[in-house]
GROMACS .gro file of C-alpha atoms in nm:
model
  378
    1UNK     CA    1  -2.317 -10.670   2.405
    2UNK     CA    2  -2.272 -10.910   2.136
    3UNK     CA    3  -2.168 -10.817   1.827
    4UNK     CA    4  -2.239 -11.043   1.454
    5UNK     CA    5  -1.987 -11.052   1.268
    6UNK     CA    6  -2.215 -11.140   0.990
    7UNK     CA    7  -2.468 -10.899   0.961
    8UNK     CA    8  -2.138 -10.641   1.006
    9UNK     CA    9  -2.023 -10.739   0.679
   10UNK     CA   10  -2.364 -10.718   0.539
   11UNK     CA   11  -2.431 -10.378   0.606
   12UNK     CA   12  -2.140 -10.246   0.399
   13UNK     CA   13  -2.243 -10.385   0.085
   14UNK     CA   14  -2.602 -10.200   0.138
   15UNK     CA   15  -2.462  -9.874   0.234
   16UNK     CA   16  -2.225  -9.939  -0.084
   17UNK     CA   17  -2.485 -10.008  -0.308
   18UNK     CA   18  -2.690  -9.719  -0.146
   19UNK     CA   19  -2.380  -9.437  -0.251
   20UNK     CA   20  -2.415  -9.610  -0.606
   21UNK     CA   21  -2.795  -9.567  -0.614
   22UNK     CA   22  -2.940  -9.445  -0.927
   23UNK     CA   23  -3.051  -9.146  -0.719
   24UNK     CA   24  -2.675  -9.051  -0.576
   25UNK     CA   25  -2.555  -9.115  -0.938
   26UNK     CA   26  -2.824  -8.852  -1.122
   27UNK     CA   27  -2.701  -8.619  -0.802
   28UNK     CA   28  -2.323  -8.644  -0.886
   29UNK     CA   29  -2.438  -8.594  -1.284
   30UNK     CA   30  -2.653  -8.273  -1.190
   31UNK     CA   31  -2.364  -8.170  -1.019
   32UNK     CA   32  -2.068  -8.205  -1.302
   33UNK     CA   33  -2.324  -8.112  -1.584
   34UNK     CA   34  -2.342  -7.754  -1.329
   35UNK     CA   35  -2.015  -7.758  -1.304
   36UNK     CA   36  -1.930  -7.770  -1.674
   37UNK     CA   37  -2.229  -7.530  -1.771
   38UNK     CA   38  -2.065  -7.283  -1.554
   39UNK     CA   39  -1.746  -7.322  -1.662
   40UNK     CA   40  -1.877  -7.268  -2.001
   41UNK     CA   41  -2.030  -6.977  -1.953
   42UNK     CA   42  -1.733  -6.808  -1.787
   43UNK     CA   43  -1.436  -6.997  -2.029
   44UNK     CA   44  -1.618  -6.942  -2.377
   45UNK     CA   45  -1.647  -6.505  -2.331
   46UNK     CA   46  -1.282  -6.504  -2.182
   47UNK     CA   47  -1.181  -6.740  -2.505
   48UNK     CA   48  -1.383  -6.491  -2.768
   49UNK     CA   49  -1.251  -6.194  -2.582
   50UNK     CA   50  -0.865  -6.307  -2.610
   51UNK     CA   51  -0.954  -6.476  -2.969
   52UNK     CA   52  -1.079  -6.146  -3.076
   53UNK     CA   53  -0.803  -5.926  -2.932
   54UNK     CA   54  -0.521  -6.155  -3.090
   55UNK     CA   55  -0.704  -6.101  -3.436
   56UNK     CA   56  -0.752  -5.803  -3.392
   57UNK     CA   57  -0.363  -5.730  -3.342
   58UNK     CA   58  -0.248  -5.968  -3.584
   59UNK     CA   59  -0.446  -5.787  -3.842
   60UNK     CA   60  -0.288  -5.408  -3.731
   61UNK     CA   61   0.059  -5.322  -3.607
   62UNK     CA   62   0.086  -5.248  -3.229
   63UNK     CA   63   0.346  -5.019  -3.280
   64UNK     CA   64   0.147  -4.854  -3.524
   65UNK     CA   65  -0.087  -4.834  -3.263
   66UNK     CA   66   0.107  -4.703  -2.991
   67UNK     CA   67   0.252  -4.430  -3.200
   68UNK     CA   68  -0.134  -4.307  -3.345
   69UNK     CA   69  -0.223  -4.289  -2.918
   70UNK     CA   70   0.131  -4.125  -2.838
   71UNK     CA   71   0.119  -3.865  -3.099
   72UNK     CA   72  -0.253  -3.775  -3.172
   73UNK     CA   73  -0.453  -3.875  -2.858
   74UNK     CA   74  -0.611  -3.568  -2.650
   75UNK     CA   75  -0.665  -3.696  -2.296
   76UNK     CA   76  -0.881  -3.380  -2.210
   77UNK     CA   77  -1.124  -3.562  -2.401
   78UNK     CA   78  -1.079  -3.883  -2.277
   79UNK     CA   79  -1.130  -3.725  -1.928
   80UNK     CA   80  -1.463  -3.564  -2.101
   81UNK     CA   81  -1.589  -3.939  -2.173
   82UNK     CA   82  -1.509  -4.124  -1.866
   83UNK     CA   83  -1.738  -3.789  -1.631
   84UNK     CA   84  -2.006  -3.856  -1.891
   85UNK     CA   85  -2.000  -4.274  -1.856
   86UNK     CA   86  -2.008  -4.210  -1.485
   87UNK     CA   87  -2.320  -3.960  -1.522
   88UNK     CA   88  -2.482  -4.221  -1.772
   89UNK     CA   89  -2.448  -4.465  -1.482
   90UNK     CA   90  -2.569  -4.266  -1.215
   91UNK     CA   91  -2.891  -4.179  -1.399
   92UNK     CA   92  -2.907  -4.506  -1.479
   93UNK     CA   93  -2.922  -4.640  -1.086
   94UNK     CA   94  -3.196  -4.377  -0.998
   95UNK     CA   95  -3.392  -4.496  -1.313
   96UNK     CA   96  -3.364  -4.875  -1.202
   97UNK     CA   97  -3.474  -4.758  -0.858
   98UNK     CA   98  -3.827  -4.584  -1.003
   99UNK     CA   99  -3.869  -4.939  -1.163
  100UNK     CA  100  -3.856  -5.151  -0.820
  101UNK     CA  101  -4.052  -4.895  -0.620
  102UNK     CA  102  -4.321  -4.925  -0.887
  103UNK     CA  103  -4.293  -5.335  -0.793
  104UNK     CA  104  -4.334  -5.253  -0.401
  105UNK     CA  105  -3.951  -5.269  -0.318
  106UNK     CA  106  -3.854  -5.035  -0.044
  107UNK     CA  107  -3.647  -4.692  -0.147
  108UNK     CA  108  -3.271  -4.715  -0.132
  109UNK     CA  109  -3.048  -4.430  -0.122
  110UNK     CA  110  -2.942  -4.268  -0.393
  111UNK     CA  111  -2.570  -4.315  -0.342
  112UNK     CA  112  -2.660  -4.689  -0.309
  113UNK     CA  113  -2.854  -4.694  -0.664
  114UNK     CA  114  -2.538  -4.544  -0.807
  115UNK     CA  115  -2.366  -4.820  -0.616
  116UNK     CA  116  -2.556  -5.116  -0.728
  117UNK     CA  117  -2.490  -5.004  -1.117
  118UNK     CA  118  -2.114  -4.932  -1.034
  119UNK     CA  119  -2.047  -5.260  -0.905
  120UNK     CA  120  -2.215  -5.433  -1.143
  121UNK     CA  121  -2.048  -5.323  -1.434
  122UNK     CA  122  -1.743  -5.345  -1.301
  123UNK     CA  123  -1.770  -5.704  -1.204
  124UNK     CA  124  -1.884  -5.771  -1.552
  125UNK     CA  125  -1.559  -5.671  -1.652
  126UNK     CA  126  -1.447  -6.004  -1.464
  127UNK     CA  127  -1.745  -6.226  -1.575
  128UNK     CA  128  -2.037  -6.112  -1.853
  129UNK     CA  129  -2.368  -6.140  -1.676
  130UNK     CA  130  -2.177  -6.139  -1.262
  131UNK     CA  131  -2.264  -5.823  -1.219
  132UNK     CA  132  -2.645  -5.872  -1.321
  133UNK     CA  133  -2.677  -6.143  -1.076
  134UNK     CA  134  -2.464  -6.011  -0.815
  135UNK     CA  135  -2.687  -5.675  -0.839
  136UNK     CA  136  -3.055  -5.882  -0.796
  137UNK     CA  137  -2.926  -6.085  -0.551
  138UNK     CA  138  -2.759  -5.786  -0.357
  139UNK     CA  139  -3.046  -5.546  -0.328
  140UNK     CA  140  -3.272  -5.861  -0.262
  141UNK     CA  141  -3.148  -5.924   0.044
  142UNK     CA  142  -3.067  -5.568   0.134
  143UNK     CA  143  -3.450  -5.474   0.099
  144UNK     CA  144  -3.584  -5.757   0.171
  145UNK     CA  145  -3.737  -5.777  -0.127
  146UNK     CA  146  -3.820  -6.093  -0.365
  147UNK     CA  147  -3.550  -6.233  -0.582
  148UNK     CA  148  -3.778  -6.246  -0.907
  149UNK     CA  149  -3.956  -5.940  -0.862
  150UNK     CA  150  -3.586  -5.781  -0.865
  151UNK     CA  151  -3.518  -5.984  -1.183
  152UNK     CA  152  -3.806  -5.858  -1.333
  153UNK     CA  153  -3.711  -5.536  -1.295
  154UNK     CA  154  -3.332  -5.574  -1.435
  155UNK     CA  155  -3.513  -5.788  -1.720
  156UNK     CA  156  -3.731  -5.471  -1.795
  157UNK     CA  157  -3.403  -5.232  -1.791
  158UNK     CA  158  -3.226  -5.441  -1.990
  159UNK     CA  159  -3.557  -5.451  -2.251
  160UNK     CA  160  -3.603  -5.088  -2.237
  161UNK     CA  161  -3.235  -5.095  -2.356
  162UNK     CA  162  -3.320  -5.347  -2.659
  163UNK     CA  163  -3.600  -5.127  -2.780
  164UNK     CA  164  -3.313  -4.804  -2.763
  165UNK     CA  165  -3.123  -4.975  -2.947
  166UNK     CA  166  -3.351  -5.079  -3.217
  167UNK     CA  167  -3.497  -4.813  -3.293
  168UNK     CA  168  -3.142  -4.596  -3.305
  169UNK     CA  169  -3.037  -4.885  -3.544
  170UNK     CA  170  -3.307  -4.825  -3.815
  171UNK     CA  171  -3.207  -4.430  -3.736
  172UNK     CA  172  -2.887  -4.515  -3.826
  173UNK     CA  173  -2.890  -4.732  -4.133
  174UNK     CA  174  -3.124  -4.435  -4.257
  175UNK     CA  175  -2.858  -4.191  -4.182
  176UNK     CA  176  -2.564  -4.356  -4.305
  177UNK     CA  177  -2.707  -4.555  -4.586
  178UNK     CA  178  -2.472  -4.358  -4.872
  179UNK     CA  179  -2.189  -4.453  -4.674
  180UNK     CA  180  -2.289  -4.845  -4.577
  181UNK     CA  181  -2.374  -4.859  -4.977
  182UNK     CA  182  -2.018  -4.731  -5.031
  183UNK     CA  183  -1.892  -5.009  -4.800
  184UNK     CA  184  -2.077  -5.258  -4.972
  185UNK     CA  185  -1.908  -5.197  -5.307
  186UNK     CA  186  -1.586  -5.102  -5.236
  187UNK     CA  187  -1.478  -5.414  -5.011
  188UNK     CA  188  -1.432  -5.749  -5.038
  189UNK     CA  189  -1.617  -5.798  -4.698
  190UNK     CA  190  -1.885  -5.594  -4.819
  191UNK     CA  191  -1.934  -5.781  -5.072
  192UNK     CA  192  -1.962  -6.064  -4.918
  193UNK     CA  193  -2.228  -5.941  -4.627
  194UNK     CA  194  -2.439  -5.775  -4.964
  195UNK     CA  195  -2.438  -6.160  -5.135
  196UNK     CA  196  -2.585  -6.249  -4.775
  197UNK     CA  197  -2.838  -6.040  -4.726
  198UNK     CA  198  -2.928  -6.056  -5.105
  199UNK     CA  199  -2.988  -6.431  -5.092
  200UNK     CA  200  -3.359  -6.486  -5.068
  201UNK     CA  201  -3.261  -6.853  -4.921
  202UNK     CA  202  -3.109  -6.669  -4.625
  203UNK     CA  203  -3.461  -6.484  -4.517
  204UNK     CA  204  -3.641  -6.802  -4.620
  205UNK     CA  205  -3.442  -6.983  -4.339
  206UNK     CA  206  -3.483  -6.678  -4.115
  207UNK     CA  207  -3.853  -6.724  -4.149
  208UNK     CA  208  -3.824  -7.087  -4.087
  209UNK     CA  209  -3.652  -7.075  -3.806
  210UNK     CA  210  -3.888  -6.814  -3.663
  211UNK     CA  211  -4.209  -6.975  -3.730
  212UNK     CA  212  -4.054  -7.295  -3.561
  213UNK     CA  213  -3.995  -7.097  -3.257
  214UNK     CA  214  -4.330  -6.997  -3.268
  215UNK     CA  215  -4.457  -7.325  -3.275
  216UNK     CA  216  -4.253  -7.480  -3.011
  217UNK     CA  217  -4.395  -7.171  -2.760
  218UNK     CA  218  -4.756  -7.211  -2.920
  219UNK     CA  219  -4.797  -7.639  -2.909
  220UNK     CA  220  -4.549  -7.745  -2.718
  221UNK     CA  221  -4.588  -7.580  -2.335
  222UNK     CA  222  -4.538  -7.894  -2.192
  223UNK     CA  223  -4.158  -7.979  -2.314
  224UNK     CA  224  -3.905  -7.851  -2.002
  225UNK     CA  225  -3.689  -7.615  -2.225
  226UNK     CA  226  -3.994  -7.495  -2.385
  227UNK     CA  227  -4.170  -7.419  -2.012
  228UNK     CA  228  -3.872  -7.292  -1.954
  229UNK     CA  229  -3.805  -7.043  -2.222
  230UNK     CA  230  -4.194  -6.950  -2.211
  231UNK     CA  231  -4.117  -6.849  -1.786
  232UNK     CA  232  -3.820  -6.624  -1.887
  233UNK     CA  233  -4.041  -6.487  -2.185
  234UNK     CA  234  -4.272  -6.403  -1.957
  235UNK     CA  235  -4.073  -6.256  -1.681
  236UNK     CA  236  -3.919  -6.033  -1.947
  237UNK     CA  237  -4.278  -5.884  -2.029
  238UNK     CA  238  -4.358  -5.824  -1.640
  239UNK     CA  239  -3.998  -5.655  -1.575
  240UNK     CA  240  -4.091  -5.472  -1.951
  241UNK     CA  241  -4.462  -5.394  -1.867
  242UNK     CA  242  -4.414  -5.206  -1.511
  243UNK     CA  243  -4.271  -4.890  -1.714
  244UNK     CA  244  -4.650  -4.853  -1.852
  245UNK     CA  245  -4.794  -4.888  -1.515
  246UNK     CA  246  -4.556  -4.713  -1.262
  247UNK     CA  247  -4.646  -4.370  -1.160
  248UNK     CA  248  -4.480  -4.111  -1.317
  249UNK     CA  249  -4.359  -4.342  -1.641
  250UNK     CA  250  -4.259  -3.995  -1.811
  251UNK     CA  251  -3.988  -3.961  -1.598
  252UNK     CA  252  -3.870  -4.293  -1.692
  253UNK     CA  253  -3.903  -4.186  -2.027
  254UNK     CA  254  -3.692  -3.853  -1.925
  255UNK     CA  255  -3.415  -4.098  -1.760
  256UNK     CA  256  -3.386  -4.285  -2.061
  257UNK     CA  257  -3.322  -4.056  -2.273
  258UNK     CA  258  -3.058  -3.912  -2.062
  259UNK     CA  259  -2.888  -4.241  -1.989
  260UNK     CA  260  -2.866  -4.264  -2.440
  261UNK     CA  261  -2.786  -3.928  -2.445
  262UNK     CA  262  -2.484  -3.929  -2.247
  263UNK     CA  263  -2.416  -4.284  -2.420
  264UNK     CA  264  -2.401  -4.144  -2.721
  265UNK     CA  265  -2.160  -3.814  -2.641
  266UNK     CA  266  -1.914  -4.068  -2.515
  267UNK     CA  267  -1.826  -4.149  -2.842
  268UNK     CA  268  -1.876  -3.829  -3.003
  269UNK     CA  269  -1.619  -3.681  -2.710
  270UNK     CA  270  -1.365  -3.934  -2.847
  271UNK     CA  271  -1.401  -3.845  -3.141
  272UNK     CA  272  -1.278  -3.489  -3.083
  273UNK     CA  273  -0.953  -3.646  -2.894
  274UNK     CA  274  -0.790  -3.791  -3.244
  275UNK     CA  275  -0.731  -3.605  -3.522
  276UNK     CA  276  -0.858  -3.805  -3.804
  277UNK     CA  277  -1.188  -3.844  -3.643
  278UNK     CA  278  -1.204  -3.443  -3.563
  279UNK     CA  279  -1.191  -3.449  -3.929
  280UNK     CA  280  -1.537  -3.594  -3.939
  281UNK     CA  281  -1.677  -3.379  -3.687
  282UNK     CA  282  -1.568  -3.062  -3.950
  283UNK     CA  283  -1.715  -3.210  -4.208
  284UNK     CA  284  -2.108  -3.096  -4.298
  285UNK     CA  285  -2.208  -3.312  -4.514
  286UNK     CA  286  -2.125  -3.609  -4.209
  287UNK     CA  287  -2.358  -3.363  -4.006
  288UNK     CA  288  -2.066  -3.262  -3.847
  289UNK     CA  289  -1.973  -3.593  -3.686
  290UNK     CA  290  -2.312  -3.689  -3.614
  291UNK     CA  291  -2.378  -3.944  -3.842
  292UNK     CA  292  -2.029  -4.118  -3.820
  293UNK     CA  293  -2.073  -4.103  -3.429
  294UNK     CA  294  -2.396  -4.242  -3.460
  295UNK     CA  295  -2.332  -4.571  -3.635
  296UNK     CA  296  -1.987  -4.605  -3.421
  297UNK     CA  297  -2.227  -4.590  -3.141
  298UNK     CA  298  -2.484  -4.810  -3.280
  299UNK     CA  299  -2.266  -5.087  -3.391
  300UNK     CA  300  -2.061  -5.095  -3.040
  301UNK     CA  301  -2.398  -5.143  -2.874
  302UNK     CA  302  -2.540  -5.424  -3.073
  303UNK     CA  303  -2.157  -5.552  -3.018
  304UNK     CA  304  -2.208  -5.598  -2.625
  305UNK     CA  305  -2.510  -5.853  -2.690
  306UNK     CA  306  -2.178  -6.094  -2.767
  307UNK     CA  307  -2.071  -6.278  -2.470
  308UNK     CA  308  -1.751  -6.121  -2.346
  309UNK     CA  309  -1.549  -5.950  -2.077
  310UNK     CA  310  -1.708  -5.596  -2.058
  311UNK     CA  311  -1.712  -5.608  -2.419
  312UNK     CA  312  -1.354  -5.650  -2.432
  313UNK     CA  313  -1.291  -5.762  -2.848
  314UNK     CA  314  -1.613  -5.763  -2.999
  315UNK     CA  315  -1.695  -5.409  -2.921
  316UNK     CA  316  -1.338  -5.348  -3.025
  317UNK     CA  317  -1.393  -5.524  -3.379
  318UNK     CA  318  -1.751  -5.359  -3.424
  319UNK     CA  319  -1.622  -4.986  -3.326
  320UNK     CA  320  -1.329  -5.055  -3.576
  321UNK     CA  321  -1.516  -5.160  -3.826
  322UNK     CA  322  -1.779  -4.881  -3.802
  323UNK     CA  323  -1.527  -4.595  -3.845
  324UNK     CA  324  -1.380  -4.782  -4.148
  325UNK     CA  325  -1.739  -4.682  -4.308
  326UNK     CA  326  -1.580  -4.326  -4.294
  327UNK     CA  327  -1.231  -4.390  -4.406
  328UNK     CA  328  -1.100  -4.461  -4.093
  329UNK     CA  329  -0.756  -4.693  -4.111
  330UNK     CA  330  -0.742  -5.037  -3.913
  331UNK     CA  331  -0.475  -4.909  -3.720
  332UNK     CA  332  -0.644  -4.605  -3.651
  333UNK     CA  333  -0.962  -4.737  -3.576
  334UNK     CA  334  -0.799  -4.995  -3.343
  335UNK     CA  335  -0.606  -4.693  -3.147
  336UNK     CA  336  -0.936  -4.527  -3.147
  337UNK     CA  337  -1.129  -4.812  -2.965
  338UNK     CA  338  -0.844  -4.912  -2.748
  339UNK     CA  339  -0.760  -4.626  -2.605
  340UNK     CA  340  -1.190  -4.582  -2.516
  341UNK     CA  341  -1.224  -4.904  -2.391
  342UNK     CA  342  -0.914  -4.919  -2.158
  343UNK     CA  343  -1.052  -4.592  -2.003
  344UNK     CA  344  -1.384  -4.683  -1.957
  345UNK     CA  345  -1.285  -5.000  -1.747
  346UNK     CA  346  -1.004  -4.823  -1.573
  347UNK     CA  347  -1.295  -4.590  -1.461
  348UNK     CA  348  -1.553  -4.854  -1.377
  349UNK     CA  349  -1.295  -5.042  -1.184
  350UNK     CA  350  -1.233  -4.728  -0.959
  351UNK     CA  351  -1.609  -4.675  -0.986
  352UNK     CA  352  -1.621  -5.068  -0.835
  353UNK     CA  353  -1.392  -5.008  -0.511
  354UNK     CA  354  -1.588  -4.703  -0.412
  355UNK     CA  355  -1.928  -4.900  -0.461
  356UNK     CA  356  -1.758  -5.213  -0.251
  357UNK     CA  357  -1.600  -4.946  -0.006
  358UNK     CA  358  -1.988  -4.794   0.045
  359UNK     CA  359  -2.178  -5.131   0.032
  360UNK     CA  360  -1.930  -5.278   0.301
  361UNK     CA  361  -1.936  -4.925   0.548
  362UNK     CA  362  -2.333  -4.875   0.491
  363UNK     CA  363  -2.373  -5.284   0.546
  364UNK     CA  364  -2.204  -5.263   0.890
  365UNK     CA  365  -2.386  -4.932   0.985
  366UNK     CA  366  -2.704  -5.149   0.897
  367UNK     CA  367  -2.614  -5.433   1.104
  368UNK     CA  368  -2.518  -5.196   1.397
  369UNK     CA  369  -2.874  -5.003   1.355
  370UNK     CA  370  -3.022  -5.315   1.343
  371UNK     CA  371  -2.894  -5.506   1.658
  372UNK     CA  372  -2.967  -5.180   1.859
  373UNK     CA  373  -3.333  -5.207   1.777
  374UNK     CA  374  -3.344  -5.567   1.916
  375UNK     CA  375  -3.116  -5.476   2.214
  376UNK     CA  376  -3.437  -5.176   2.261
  377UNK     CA  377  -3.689  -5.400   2.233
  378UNK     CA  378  -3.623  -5.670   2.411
   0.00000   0.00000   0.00000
């Protein structure tokens, strides 16, 4: 019954000293440096995206713009490009289903591979790299499959995509050397990028840098970022390696080329909608719009490897810059790659609803399905 007073008064200090412990104090600095690392990586591509867009205009009139969409853009086209983007999705959602059946994961529907890509790129419009997580993590639990083998597999698309794009890059600067050469000595900004890539101290710090890499991987396994980088490394050549192994890898092959196919005639599509870039399509010695819709296509690619909202300003810049190769005007070549982008995400965002509309009705039917088996069996 009776109560000290004393030993009271003692135990506060101890639990005080106990929420100051050097334990609770690394817990609350885990928890801001998370904090600020994710704010980071959602702040800095919504800061380059706006950056880049504000350049962008302050180097071309809006107007200007507005008048070259008003009075030259054909929509037919534009309707052309947004049915082939939705194709190019949908064969790439039964392509990333081959890869996690070859893994062991459980078949999905087809309508909910279409889904899973939908809904991820439209969410990516929001936040770069959302939709990528929010993909693994949602057919994860909906198969009931492992988290990292699903990685693995998005790690391998995503690879299979790198090697695409390489090897249509050296196609490209093949194709459209005259013209890049042209670039090179007309403008000042040519110029420049030539006295870069002429500068043998550049490539002797590009080797540098790469054989330090190398070392760090090779000698030093045992530093945390190193272990670290050496996991993802490796998880990149599992989710890479399974399209060698998986049965039937020439239909992967097929799918590929189907999903770059269809890639590619998005821009070439768009290129029939304006007038100055129909002009390049007539043209035989630009192959008749096949070399200039190449390297538009190219560069835009490489662009989306730069953190941003759906590509939102550095696909902008690169596309722009890509048809000035050809002659194209700033203003026209901003009009151009304006009016493609805002179509492309007004399509993936209706693309998005349907995908959340189908996850949310098919989720519920699950659930229903579900509870009726236990409600059998017990």
């Amino acid at each position: 019954m009776n109560k000290d007073p004393i030993n009271n008064t003692s135990a506060s200090p101890s639990a005080s000293n106990s929420d100051c412990s050097p334990a609770t104090a690394a817990k609350h600095e885990h928890a801001i440096k998370k904090y600020i690392g994710t704010g980071i990586r959602y702040i800095v591509p919504i800061g380059i995206s706006v950056g880049l867009i504000l350049w962008l205009f302050h180097k071309v009139n809006f107007q200007d713009v507005v008048k070259t969409v008003k009075e030259g853009c054909d929509f037919f086209w534009i309707a052309v490009m947004m049915l082939l983007t939705t194709l190019s999705h949908m064969i790439r959602g039964v392509r990333w289903g081959m890869q996690l059946r070859a893994t062991g994961v459980k078949r999905m529907p087809v309508v909910c591979e279409w889904s899973t890509i939908w809904g991820a790129y439209a969410l990516n419009l929001v936040f770069p790299q959302l939709g990528e997580a929010w993909r693994c993590v949602f057919v994860s639990r909906r198969q009931k499959a492992p988290l990292s083998t699903v990685i693995g597999t998005d790690v391998g698309d995503r690879s299979s995509d790198l090697v695409v794009i390489l090897i249509l890059l050296a196609v490209s600067l093949f194709v459209a050397h005259p013209f890049i050469m042209d670039f090179l000595t007309k403008y000042a900004i040519g110029r420049d990028v030539r006295d870069i890539t002429d500068d043998p101290i550049v490539w002797i710090g590009l080797g540098l840098i790469i054989a330090a890499l190398w070392t760090l991987l090779r000698f030093f396994k045992t530093v945390k970022w190193v272990s670290e980088l050496n996991t993802n490394l490796t998880r990149i050549w599992e989710g890479f390696k399974v399209i060698f192994t998986m049965k039937k890898w020439w239909l992967y092959l097929i799918l590929t080329i189907g999903i770059w196919t269809c890639y590619f005639f998005e821009t070439y599509s768009v290129f029939m909608a304006f007038p100055f870039t129909r002009e390049l399509i007539h043209d035989p010695h630009m192959a008749y719009g096949f070399i200039p819709g190449l390297v538009v296509f190219v560069f835009g690619s490489m662009s989306m490897a730069v953190p941003s909202n759906g590509g939102l300003g550095p696909w902008n810049l690169a596309v722009m810059f890509a048809l000035s190769l050809f002659g194209i005007s700033n203003t026209e070549g901003t009009a151009f790659s304006m009016v493609m982008w805002s179509c492309q995400a007004a399509m993936l965002i209706a693309l998005g609803l349907f995908a959340a509309g189908y996850i949310s009705a098919t989720g519920r039917k699950m659930g229903i399905e579900t509870n009726s088996t236990i409600s059998k069996n017990a």
